[in-house]
Coordinates of C-alpha atoms in Angstrom, one line a residue:
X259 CA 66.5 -144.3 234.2
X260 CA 67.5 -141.6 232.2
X261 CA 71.5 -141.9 230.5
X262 CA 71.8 -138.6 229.3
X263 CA 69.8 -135.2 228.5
X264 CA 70.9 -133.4 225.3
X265 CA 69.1 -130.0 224.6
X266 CA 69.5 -129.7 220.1
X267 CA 69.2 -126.1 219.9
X268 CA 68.1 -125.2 215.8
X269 CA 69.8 -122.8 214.1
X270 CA 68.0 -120.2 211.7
X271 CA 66.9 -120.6 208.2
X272 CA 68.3 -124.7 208.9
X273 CA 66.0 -126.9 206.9
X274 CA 67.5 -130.0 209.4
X275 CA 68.6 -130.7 212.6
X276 CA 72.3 -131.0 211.1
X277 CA 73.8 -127.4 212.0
X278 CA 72.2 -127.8 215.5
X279 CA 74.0 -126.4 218.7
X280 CA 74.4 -129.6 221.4
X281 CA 73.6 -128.6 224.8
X282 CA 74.5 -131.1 227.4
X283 CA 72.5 -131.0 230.0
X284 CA 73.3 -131.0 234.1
X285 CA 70.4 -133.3 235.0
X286 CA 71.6 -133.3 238.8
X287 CA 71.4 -129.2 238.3
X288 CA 68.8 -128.9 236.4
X289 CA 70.7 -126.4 233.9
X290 CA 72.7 -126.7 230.3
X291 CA 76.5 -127.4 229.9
X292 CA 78.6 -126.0 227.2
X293 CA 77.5 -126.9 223.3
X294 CA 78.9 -129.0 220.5
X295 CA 78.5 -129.0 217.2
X296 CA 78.0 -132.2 215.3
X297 CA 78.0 -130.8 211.7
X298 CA 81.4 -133.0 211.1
X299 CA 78.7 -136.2 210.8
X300 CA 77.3 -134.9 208.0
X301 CA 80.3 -134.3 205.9
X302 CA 79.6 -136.1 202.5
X303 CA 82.9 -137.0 199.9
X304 CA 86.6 -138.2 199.5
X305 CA 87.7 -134.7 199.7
X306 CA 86.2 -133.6 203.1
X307 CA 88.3 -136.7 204.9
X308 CA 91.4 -133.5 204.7
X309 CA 88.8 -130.4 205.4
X310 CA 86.9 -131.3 208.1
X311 CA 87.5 -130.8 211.5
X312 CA 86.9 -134.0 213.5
X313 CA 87.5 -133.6 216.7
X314 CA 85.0 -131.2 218.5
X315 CA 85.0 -129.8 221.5
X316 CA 82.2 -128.4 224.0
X317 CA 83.2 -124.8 223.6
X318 CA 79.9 -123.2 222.7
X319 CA 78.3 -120.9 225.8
X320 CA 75.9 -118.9 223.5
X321 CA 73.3 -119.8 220.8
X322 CA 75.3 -118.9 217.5
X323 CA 71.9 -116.9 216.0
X324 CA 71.2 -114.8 218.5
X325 CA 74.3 -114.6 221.3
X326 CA 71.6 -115.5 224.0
X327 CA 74.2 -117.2 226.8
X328 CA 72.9 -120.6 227.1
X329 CA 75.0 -122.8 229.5
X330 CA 74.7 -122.4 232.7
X331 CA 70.5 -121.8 232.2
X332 CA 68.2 -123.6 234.0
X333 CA 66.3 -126.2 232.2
X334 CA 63.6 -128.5 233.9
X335 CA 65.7 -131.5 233.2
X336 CA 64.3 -133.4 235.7
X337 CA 60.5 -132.6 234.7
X338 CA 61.7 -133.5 230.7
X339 CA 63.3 -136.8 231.7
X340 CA 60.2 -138.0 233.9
X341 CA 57.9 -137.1 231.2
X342 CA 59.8 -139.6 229.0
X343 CA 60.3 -142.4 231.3
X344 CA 56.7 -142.3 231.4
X345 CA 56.4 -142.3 227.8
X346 CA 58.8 -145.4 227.7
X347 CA 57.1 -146.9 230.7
X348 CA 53.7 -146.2 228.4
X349 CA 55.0 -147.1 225.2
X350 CA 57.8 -149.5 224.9
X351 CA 58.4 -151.4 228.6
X352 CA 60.3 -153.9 226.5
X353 CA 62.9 -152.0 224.9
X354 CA 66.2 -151.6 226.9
X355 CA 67.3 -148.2 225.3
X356 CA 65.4 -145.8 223.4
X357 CA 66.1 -142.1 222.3
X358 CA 63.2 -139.7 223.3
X359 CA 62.6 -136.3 221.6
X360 CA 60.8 -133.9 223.6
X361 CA 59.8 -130.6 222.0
X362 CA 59.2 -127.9 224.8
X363 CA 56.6 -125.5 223.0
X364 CA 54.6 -122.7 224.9
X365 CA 52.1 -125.2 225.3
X366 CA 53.9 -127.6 227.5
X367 CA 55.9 -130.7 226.2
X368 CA 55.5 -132.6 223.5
X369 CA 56.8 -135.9 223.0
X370 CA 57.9 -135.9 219.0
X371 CA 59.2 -139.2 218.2
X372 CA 61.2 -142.1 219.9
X373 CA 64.7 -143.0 218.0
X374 CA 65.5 -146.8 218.7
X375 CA 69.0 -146.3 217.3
X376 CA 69.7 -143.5 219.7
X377 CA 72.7 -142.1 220.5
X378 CA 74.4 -140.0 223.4
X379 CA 74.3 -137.2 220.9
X380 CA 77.6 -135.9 222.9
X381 CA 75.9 -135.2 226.0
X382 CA 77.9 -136.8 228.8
X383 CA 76.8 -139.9 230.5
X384 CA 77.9 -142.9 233.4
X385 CA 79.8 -144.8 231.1
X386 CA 80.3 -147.3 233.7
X387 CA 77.0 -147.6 234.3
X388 CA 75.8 -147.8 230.7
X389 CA 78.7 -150.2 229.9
X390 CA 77.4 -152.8 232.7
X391 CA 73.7 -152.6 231.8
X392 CA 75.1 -153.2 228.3
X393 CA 76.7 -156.4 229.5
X394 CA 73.9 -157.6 231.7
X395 CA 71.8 -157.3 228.8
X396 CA 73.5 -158.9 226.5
X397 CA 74.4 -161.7 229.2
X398 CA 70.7 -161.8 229.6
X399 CA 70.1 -162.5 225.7
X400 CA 72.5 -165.0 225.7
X401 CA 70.7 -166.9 228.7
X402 CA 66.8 -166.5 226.8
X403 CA 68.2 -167.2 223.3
X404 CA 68.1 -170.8 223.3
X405 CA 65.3 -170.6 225.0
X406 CA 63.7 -169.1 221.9
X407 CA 65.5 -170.8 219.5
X408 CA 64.0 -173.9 220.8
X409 CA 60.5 -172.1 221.2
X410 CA 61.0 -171.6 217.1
X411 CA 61.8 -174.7 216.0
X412 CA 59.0 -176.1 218.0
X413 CA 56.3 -173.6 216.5
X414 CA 57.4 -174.5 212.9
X415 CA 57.3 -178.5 213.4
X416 CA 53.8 -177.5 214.7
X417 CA 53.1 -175.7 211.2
X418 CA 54.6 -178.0 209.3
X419 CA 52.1 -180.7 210.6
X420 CA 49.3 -178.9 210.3
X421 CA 50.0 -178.8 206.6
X422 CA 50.2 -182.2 206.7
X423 CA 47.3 -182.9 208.3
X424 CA 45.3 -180.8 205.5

């Protein structure tokens, strides 16, 4: 299940992804929301604690660069999230919460990396929902950990007397 769509829109002559413009995306409508900036988490240095402006706010309708009106576009959400649940599905069944990058190029997508300390990247989200998968999770680890603990010990004892044995 897809949490939340964020389209990172570049900005010119950026050498990173830092200045980007956050689209949040409408996945039930299949078109972008308002922007964000997140150039405030990049801020480096005592003195920027008083400059900077924290607090952002999705107030952005129109890619800075260019003034092309952006929210309210339609974007094949649904088509971009499918093509990574199959990628996760594919990839990494295991892992409870990954970060996809798709690229959408004239060629199609193109899936261009996985980020296993993602982040909602200010794109709006269930929170409820997220929160309890969260907790079933981690009420799910705490079932299976002794379980493994055990399994541990057991495998070096096992080690240990095969070293003997030589």
């Amino acid at each position: 299940t897809a949490l939340s769509c964020v389209w990172r829109a570049g900005r010119r002559n950026a050498k990173t992804d830092h200045s980007a413009v956050l689209f949040d995306v409408d996945a039930d409508k299949n078109c972008f929301r308002r922007g964000i900036t997140n150039t405030h988490w990049y801020q480096l240095g005592p003195r920027k604690v008083l400059t900077t402006q924290w607090i952002a706010t999705h107030n952005i309708s129109e890619h800075p660069d260019n003034g092309r009106k952006i929210a309210g576009e339609k974007i094949h959400a649904d088509e971009i999230m499918a093509f990574a649940k199959r990628a996760h599905e594919a990839m990494m069944p295991g892992v409870p919460i990954v970060g996809w990058d798709v690229a959408l190029t004239e060629k199609g997508m193109l899936m261009l990396e996985c980020n296993l300390s993602c982040n909602f990247f200010l794109g709006t989200f269930d929170q409820e929902a997220y929160f309890n998968f969260v907790e079933s999770y981690f009420t799910q680890l705490e079932q299976v950990a002794p379980k493994l603990a055990q399994a541990a010990s057991a495998q070096d004892a096992a080690a240990t007397s095969d070293k003997k044995a030589e």
